[in-house]
Amino acid sequence: MTEADSPSLSSLLDRTRIVLVETSHPGNIGAAARAMKTMGLRHLVLVKPKRFPAAEATARASGADNLLVAARVVDSLPEAVADCGLVFGTTARPRYLDLAITPPREAAEFAAQEAGEAPIAIVFGREQTGLTNEELLCCQRAIRIPTDASFSSLNLAQAVQICAYEWRLAAQTGSLPGPAEAELPATAAELAGLVDHAKRAMVRVDFFKPERPKRLPDRLARLVGGAHLRHTEVQILRGFLTAVEEALDEAGAP
Ligand code: SAH
């Protein structure tokens, strides 16, 4: 942040965290921190980094090592994004499950306008293999940086740089007033709770058979993740599921 940064600029950038999943090369972690700091992003979360802290990370951070010192290291992606109202997964592939894929500019504008006051995460995958399908199901939207069709995979820190730059531009353009309290987006933890609750209720009415799950769990997670549900909407659906469970209890159903 510089003295000239406006409150709306710092608000979007302050609410956004960069999450790096199982990064192999500590140099990439340092370079990502540098990319973030140049654009005014500060919050770095590392999911099971292969080597960290590491001298190579500090060297490549070139003065952004305060972000490395403050970085949170966690064991899983759900833990990294539990409190986020908006989670973007990044991918070099043109298609990822059925997630809506947008370029970073559109994603940043969406974040600036739709996320209210909620924390936002942008998730980056492993250098070799990217994000797993399960990890992508923790994300509500996917970001793909447009590239030449024959060579689409950027270096991890360079992908962070481009997204961070777009976040800064969107923040500078100024965000619309955020949604009212009741309109706040549901957090990732609330969405995961809704999916679990729906599965439990589905088992009880014999709609979902855990021993033969087929694609239902994935599709359900995608449906809930992609619906852009508000906090209050999740509460309505959880209330409905609880009423179904109570009715089954009263009827003496197993
Ligand atoms: N072979 C991997 C590429 C990994 S590149 C794959 O198929 O996904 C390491 C990470 O950098 C990716 O997981 C993603 O987070 C980011 N990245 C690389 N190129 C990207 C692009 N064109 N758009 C968005 N993110 C990209």
XYZ file of C-alpha atoms and ligand atoms in Angstrom:
280
model
C 0.000 0.000 0.000
C 1.165 3.529 -0.691
C -0.149 6.691 0.916
C -2.028 7.447 -2.285
C -4.063 4.242 -2.201
C -7.777 4.895 -1.716
C -9.941 3.040 0.819
C -11.748 1.007 -1.891
C -8.396 -0.040 -3.353
C -7.087 -1.266 -0.029
C -10.407 -2.925 0.809
C -10.469 -5.327 -2.172
C -6.736 -6.011 -1.938
C -6.876 -6.485 1.843
C -9.729 -8.947 1.552
C -7.992 -11.082 -1.078
C -5.603 -13.912 -0.232
C -3.387 -15.872 -2.578
C -3.368 -19.610 -1.874
C -0.562 -21.763 -3.297
C -1.222 -25.504 -3.181
C 1.704 -27.910 -2.648
C 4.271 -25.741 -4.391
C 7.411 -27.759 -5.212
C 9.937 -24.987 -5.751
C 10.477 -22.514 -2.908
C 11.749 -20.015 -5.487
C 8.242 -19.864 -6.921
C 6.821 -19.054 -3.493
C 9.268 -16.152 -3.146
C 8.561 -14.891 -6.659
C 4.814 -15.104 -5.985
C 5.253 -13.007 -2.830
C 7.144 -10.405 -4.851
C 4.409 -10.395 -7.500
C 1.794 -9.885 -4.799
C 3.592 -7.102 -2.986
C 4.114 -5.035 -6.126
C 0.330 -5.009 -6.599
C -0.594 -4.372 -2.964
C -1.724 -7.896 -2.068
C -0.463 -9.085 1.346
C -2.111 -12.307 2.424
C -0.339 -15.495 1.397
C -1.518 -18.972 2.424
C 0.545 -22.063 1.632
C -1.080 -25.485 1.549
C 1.542 -28.135 2.331
C 4.511 -26.501 0.555
C 7.255 -29.048 -0.270
C 10.007 -26.860 1.251
C 9.263 -23.778 3.337
C 10.755 -21.655 4.814
C 13.701 -21.792 2.417
C 16.595 -19.499 1.521
C 15.601 -19.682 -2.142
C 12.128 -18.361 -1.356
C 13.553 -15.418 0.566
C 16.048 -14.660 -2.218
C 13.394 -14.653 -4.933
C 11.061 -12.517 -2.824
C 13.575 -9.645 -3.277
C 12.281 -7.537 -0.421
C 8.819 -9.064 -0.145
C 10.044 -11.431 2.555
C 7.663 -9.832 5.087
C 4.857 -11.599 3.185
C 6.717 -14.890 3.587
C 7.177 -14.326 7.316
C 3.449 -13.594 7.674
C 2.373 -16.474 5.395
C -0.027 -19.006 6.913
C 0.876 -22.648 6.296
C -2.057 -25.087 6.408
C -2.732 -28.766 5.712
C -5.609 -28.575 3.265
C -7.357 -26.321 0.787
C -10.718 -26.398 2.659
C -8.844 -25.076 5.693
C -7.237 -22.303 3.621
C -10.537 -20.999 2.238
C -13.098 -21.891 4.943
C -14.059 -18.281 5.738
C -14.029 -17.019 2.120
C -17.173 -15.779 0.407
C -15.658 -16.182 -3.029
C -13.042 -18.743 -4.088
C -11.419 -18.711 -7.526
C -9.353 -21.650 -8.778
C -6.834 -20.929 -11.536
C -6.171 -23.338 -14.386
C -4.167 -23.484 -17.571
C -6.636 -25.932 -19.072
C -9.424 -24.690 -21.309
C -12.006 -26.812 -19.510
C -12.218 -27.808 -15.895
C -15.132 -29.925 -14.778
C -18.083 -27.675 -15.544
C -16.882 -24.637 -13.619
C -17.534 -21.247 -15.192
C -14.125 -20.157 -16.549
C -13.379 -16.459 -16.872
C -10.273 -14.447 -17.712
C -8.668 -12.683 -14.717
C -10.047 -9.253 -15.673
C -13.637 -10.408 -15.540
C -12.978 -12.355 -12.340
C -11.455 -9.307 -10.650
C -14.394 -7.104 -11.651
C -16.791 -9.734 -10.357
C -14.877 -9.909 -7.067
C -14.887 -6.124 -6.702
C -18.627 -5.916 -7.226
C -20.084 -9.092 -5.767
C -18.074 -10.138 -2.756
C -19.315 -7.518 -0.296
C -16.994 -7.519 2.680
C -16.214 -11.229 2.486
C -12.660 -12.574 2.215
C -11.752 -13.728 -1.306
C -9.258 -16.434 -2.304
C -7.401 -17.017 -5.567
C -6.017 -20.559 -5.577
C -2.995 -21.696 -7.612
C -2.010 -25.313 -8.272
C 1.135 -27.421 -8.320
C 3.806 -26.644 -10.909
C 3.531 -30.080 -12.522
C -0.092 -31.062 -12.200
C -2.136 -27.997 -11.233
C -5.157 -28.486 -8.959
C -6.984 -31.781 -8.468
C -10.671 -32.095 -9.330
C -11.462 -32.354 -5.636
C -9.629 -29.088 -4.991
C -11.442 -27.385 -7.847
C -14.725 -28.372 -6.259
C -13.712 -26.149 -3.321
C -13.751 -23.258 -5.817
C -16.855 -21.499 -7.099
C -15.295 -20.121 -10.259
C -12.250 -20.780 -12.399
C -9.831 -18.240 -13.833
C -7.906 -18.957 -16.989
C -5.330 -16.509 -18.302
C -5.779 -16.380 -22.075
C -2.718 -17.792 -23.849
C -1.618 -19.206 -27.149
C -3.674 -22.365 -27.668
C -0.592 -24.528 -28.209
C 1.247 -23.423 -25.028
C -1.044 -22.494 -22.194
C 0.864 -23.145 -18.965
C 2.512 -20.110 -17.343
C 5.099 -20.206 -14.595
C 3.257 -20.200 -11.260
C 4.554 -16.808 -10.042
C 3.849 -15.215 -13.413
C 0.270 -16.451 -13.219
C 0.064 -14.886 -9.737
C 1.472 -11.632 -11.158
C -1.146 -11.354 -13.872
C -4.045 -12.070 -11.530
C -2.665 -9.658 -8.904
C -2.334 -6.928 -11.551
C -5.938 -7.375 -12.657
C -7.071 -7.304 -9.025
C -5.297 -3.995 -8.592
C -6.852 -2.521 -11.724
C -10.341 -3.628 -10.664
C -9.809 -2.206 -7.194
C -8.585 1.082 -8.628
C -11.595 1.416 -10.908
C -13.620 1.426 -7.701
C -16.165 -1.051 -6.523
C -19.906 -0.577 -6.358
C -21.373 -0.423 -2.868
C -21.231 -3.951 -1.425
C -24.340 -6.046 -0.858
C -26.333 -5.482 2.336
C -25.606 -7.705 5.339
C -28.351 -10.213 4.469
C -27.021 -10.476 0.927
C -23.505 -11.521 1.890
C -22.217 -14.498 -0.082
C -22.069 -17.807 1.758
C -18.588 -18.808 2.892
C -16.798 -21.877 1.553
C -17.352 -23.600 4.918
C -21.105 -22.859 4.739
C -21.278 -24.295 1.225
C -19.393 -27.431 2.301
C -21.801 -27.768 5.256
C -24.801 -27.521 2.928
C -23.395 -30.214 0.609
C -22.794 -32.553 3.576
C -26.264 -31.902 4.981
C -27.924 -32.529 1.589
C -26.009 -35.804 1.231
C -27.124 -36.941 4.703
C -30.782 -36.170 3.903
C -30.466 -37.853 0.499
C -29.148 -41.009 2.143
C -32.137 -41.111 4.480
C -34.683 -40.965 1.651
C -32.605 -43.506 -0.308
C -31.884 -41.042 -3.110
C -28.114 -41.224 -2.564
C -26.389 -44.553 -1.923
C -22.864 -43.956 -0.552
C -21.801 -47.450 -1.616
C -22.617 -46.488 -5.232
C -21.948 -42.719 -5.305
C -21.480 -42.391 -9.106
C -20.989 -38.707 -9.916
C -23.567 -37.341 -7.497
C -21.153 -35.933 -4.837
C -19.133 -34.063 -7.489
C -22.209 -32.759 -9.261
C -23.797 -31.662 -6.018
C -20.644 -29.797 -4.951
C -20.492 -28.092 -8.336
C -24.172 -27.208 -8.262
C -23.876 -25.621 -4.819
C -20.519 -23.972 -5.577
C -21.686 -22.504 -8.884
C -25.037 -21.184 -7.645
C -23.473 -18.088 -6.059
C -25.586 -18.673 -2.944
C -26.036 -16.013 -0.310
C -25.603 -16.662 3.397
C -29.387 -16.381 3.920
C -30.135 -18.784 1.050
C -27.894 -21.434 2.602
C -29.780 -20.939 5.876
C -33.131 -21.509 4.077
C -31.883 -24.718 2.446
C -30.358 -26.014 5.707
C -33.662 -25.245 7.483
C -35.570 -27.160 4.825
C -33.237 -30.169 5.107
C -33.587 -30.150 8.889
C -37.400 -30.119 8.515
C -37.157 -33.134 6.171
C -35.002 -34.969 8.720
C -37.422 -34.144 11.545
C -40.380 -35.375 9.493
C -38.515 -38.633 8.851
C -37.737 -38.936 12.589
C -41.416 -38.446 13.440
C -42.446 -41.042 10.886
C -39.986 -43.438 12.509
C -37.903 -43.695 9.325
C -34.343 -45.093 9.754
N 0.226 -28.756 -16.040
C -0.520 -27.978 -15.116
C -0.043 -26.548 -15.156
C 0.447 -26.123 -13.861
S 1.111 -24.506 -13.917
C -2.002 -28.060 -15.428
O -2.361 -28.742 -16.328
O -2.827 -27.425 -14.769
C 1.005 -24.091 -12.192
C -0.165 -23.222 -11.827
O -0.024 -21.934 -12.429
C -1.529 -23.723 -12.275
O -2.060 -24.703 -11.404
C -2.323 -22.426 -12.204
O -2.628 -22.137 -10.862
C -1.309 -21.395 -12.716
N -1.390 -21.195 -14.176
C -0.499 -21.521 -15.117
N -0.923 -21.164 -16.344
C -2.154 -20.613 -16.181
C -3.119 -20.031 -17.056
N -2.953 -19.982 -18.386
N -4.252 -19.542 -16.522
C -4.469 -19.588 -15.178
N -3.602 -20.121 -14.304
C -2.446 -20.622 -14.793
